[in-house]
mmCIF file of C-alpha atoms in Angstrom:
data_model
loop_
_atom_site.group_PDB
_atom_site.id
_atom_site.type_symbol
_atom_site.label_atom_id
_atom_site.label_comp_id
_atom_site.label_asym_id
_atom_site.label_seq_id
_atom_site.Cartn_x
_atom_site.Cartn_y
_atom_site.Cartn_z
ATOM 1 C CA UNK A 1 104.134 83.785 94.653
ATOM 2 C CA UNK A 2 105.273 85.774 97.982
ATOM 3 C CA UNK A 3 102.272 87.416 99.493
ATOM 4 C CA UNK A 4 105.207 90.381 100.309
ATOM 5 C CA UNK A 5 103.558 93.720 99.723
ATOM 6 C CA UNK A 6 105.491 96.645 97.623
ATOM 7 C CA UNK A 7 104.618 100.245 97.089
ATOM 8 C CA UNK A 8 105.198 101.917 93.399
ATOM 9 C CA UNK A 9 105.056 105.134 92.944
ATOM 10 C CA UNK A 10 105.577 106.771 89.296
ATOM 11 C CA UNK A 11 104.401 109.938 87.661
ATOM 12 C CA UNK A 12 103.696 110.531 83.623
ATOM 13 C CA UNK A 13 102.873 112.992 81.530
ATOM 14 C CA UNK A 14 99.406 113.738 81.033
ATOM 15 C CA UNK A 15 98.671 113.077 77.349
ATOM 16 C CA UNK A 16 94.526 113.155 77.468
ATOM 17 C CA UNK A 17 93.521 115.353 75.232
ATOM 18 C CA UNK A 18 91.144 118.061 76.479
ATOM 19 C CA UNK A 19 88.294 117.720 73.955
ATOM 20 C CA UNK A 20 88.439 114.791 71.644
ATOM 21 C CA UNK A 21 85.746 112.849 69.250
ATOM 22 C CA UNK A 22 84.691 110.314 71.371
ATOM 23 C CA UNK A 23 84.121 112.596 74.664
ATOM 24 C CA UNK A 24 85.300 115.598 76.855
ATOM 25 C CA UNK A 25 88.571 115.039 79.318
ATOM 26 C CA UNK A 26 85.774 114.105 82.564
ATOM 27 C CA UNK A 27 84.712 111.036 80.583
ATOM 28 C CA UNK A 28 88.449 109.882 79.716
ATOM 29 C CA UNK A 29 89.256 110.461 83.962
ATOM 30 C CA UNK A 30 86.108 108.133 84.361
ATOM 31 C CA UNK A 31 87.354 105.523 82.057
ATOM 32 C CA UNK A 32 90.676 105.702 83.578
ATOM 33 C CA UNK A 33 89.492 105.132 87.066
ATOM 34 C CA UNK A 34 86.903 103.018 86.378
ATOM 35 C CA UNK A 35 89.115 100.531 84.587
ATOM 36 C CA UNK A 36 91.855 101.254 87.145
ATOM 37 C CA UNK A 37 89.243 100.256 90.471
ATOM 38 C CA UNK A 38 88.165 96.967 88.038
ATOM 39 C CA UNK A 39 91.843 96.137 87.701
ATOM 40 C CA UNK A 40 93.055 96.422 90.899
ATOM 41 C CA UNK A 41 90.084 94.988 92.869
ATOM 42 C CA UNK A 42 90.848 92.096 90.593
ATOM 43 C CA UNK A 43 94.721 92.345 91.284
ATOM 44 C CA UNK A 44 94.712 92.928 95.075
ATOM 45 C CA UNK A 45 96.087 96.825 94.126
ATOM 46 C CA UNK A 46 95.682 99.694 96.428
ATOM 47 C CA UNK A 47 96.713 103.172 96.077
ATOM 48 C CA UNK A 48 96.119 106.569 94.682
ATOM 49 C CA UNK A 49 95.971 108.961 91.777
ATOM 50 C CA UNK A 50 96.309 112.438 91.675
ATOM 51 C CA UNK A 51 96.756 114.303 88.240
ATOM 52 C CA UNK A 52 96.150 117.990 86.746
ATOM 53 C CA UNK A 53 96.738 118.788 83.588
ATOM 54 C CA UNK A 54 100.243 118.337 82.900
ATOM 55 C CA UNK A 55 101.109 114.915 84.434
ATOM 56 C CA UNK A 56 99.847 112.161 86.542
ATOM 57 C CA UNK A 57 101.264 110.779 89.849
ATOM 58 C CA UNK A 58 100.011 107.292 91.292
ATOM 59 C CA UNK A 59 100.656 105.231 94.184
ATOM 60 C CA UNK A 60 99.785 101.356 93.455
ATOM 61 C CA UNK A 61 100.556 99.266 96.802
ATOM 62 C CA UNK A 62 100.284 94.874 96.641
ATOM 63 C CA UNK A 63 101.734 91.749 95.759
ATOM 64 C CA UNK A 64 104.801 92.665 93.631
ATOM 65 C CA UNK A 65 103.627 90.965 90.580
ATOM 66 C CA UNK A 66 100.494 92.235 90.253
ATOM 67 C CA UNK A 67 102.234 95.883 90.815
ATOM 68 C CA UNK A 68 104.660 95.705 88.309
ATOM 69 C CA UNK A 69 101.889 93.731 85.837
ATOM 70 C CA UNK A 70 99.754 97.019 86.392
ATOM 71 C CA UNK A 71 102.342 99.204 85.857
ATOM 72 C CA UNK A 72 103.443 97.488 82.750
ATOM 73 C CA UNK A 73 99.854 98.328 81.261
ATOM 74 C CA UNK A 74 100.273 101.861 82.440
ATOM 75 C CA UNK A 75 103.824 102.101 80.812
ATOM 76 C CA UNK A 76 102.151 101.080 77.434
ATOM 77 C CA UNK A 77 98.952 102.985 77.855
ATOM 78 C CA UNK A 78 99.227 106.046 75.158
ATOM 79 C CA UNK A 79 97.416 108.450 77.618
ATOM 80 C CA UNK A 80 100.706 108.266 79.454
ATOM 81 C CA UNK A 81 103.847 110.266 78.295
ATOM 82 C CA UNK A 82 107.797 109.391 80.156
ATOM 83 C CA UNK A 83 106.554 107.392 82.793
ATOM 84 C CA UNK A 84 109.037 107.551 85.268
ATOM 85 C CA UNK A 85 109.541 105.103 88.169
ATOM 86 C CA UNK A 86 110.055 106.635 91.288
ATOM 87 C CA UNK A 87 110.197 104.457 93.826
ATOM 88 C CA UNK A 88 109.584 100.406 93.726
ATOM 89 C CA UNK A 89 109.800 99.028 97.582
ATOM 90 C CA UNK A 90 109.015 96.702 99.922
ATOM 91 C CA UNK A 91 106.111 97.797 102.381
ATOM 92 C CA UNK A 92 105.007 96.421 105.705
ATOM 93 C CA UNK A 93 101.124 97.741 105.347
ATOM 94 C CA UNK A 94 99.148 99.592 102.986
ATOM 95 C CA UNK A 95 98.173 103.198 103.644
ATOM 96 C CA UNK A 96 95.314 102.761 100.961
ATOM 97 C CA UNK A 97 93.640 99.926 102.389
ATOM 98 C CA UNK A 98 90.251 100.829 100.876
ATOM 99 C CA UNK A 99 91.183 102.264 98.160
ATOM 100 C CA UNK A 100 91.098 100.277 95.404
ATOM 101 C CA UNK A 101 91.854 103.343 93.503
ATOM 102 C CA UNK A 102 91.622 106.689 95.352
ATOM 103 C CA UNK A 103 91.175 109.584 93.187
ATOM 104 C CA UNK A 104 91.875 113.310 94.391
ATOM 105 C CA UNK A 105 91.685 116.263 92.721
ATOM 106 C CA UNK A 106 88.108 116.178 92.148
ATOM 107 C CA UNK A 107 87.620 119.073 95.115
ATOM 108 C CA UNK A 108 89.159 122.402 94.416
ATOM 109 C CA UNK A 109 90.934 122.645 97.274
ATOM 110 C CA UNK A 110 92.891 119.698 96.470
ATOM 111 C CA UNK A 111 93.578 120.996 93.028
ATOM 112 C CA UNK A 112 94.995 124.031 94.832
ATOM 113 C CA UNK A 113 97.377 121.569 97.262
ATOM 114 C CA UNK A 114 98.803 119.923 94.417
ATOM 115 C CA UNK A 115 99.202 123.162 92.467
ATOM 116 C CA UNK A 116 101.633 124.122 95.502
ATOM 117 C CA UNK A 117 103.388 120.865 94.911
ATOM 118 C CA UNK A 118 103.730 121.992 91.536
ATOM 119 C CA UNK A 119 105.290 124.983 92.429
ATOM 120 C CA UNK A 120 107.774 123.598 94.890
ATOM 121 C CA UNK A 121 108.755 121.411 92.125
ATOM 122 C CA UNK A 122 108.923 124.068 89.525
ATOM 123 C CA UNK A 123 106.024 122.184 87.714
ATOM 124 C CA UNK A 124 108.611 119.193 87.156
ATOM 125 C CA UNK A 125 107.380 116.275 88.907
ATOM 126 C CA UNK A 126 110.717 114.621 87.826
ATOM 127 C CA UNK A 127 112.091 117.000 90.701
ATOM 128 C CA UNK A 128 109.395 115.394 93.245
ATOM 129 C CA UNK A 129 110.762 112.266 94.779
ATOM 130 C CA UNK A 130 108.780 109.043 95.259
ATOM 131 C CA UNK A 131 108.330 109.515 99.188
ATOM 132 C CA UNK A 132 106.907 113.192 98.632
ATOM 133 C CA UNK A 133 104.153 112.129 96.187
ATOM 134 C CA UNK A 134 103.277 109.025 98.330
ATOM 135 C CA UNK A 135 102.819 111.480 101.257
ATOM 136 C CA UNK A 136 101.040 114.011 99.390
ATOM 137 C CA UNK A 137 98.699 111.565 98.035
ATOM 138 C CA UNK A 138 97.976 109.981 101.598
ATOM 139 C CA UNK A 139 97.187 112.942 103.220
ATOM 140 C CA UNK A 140 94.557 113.721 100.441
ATOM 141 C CA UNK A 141 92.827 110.859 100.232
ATOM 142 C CA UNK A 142 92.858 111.148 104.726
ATOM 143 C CA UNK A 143 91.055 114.237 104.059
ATOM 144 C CA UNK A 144 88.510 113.177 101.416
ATOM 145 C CA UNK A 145 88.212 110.244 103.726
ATOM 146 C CA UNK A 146 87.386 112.856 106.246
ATOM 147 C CA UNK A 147 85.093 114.462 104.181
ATOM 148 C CA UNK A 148 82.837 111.956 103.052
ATOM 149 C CA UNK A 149 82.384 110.646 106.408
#
């Protein structure tokens, strides 16, 4: 197997359901990302996730089987709706190195940058290309780097 990194970046619709039986939406986000940092630890996967509560948009970053193994999973995971491939590429470095999987939108003020992506986009992140999320989502997780130092 090459040891040739890629980048993936995809968006879904968010299909979590705001209150359900077995929890509230925070403890469905936890599961998500704590099975998602497990996963990709395990799988030599960086990258990012930002979501609200119409869609998700992720950047996953390593070997190209283990990318397109974890987005497989995603593409069959019923908490995502139309997953959509955006862009599938090869990369010369990672620009989530320690992320196994970074999460923003926790802070408000990141909810209110991606709401302003949302707008540009007319709240379709089908309009959003693969390059603008995987921007967006590096200069978050720079500033919650920032943040938490």
């Amino acid at each position: 197997m090459s040891d040739e990194l890629y980048r993936l970046v995809y968006y879904s619709r968010n299909q979590l359901e705001t209150e359900t039986e077995t929890g509230d939406f925070e403890a469905q986000v936890a599961d998500i990302l704590a099975r998602s940092r497990h996963n990709n630890q395990r799988d030599d996967i960086t990258g990012a996730l930002l979501f609200n509560a119409g869609c998700f948009a992720q950047v996953l970053e390593g070997p190209l089987g283990n990318v397109e193994a974890a987005f497989e999973r995603i593409q069959q995971d019923e908490r995502h709706g139309e997953v959509s491939l955006l862009t599938l590429e090869p990369i010369a470095a990672r620009s989530f190195p320690n992320w196994a999987m970074g999460f923003v939108g926790e802070r408000a003020d990141t909810a209110e940058r991606f709401a302003r992506v949302g707008l540009e986009s007319g709240f379709d992140p089908s309009r959003l290309s693969g390059d603008h999320i995987h921007t967006v989502l590096k200069d978050l997780v720079i500033e919650e780097e920032a943040t938490a130092a």
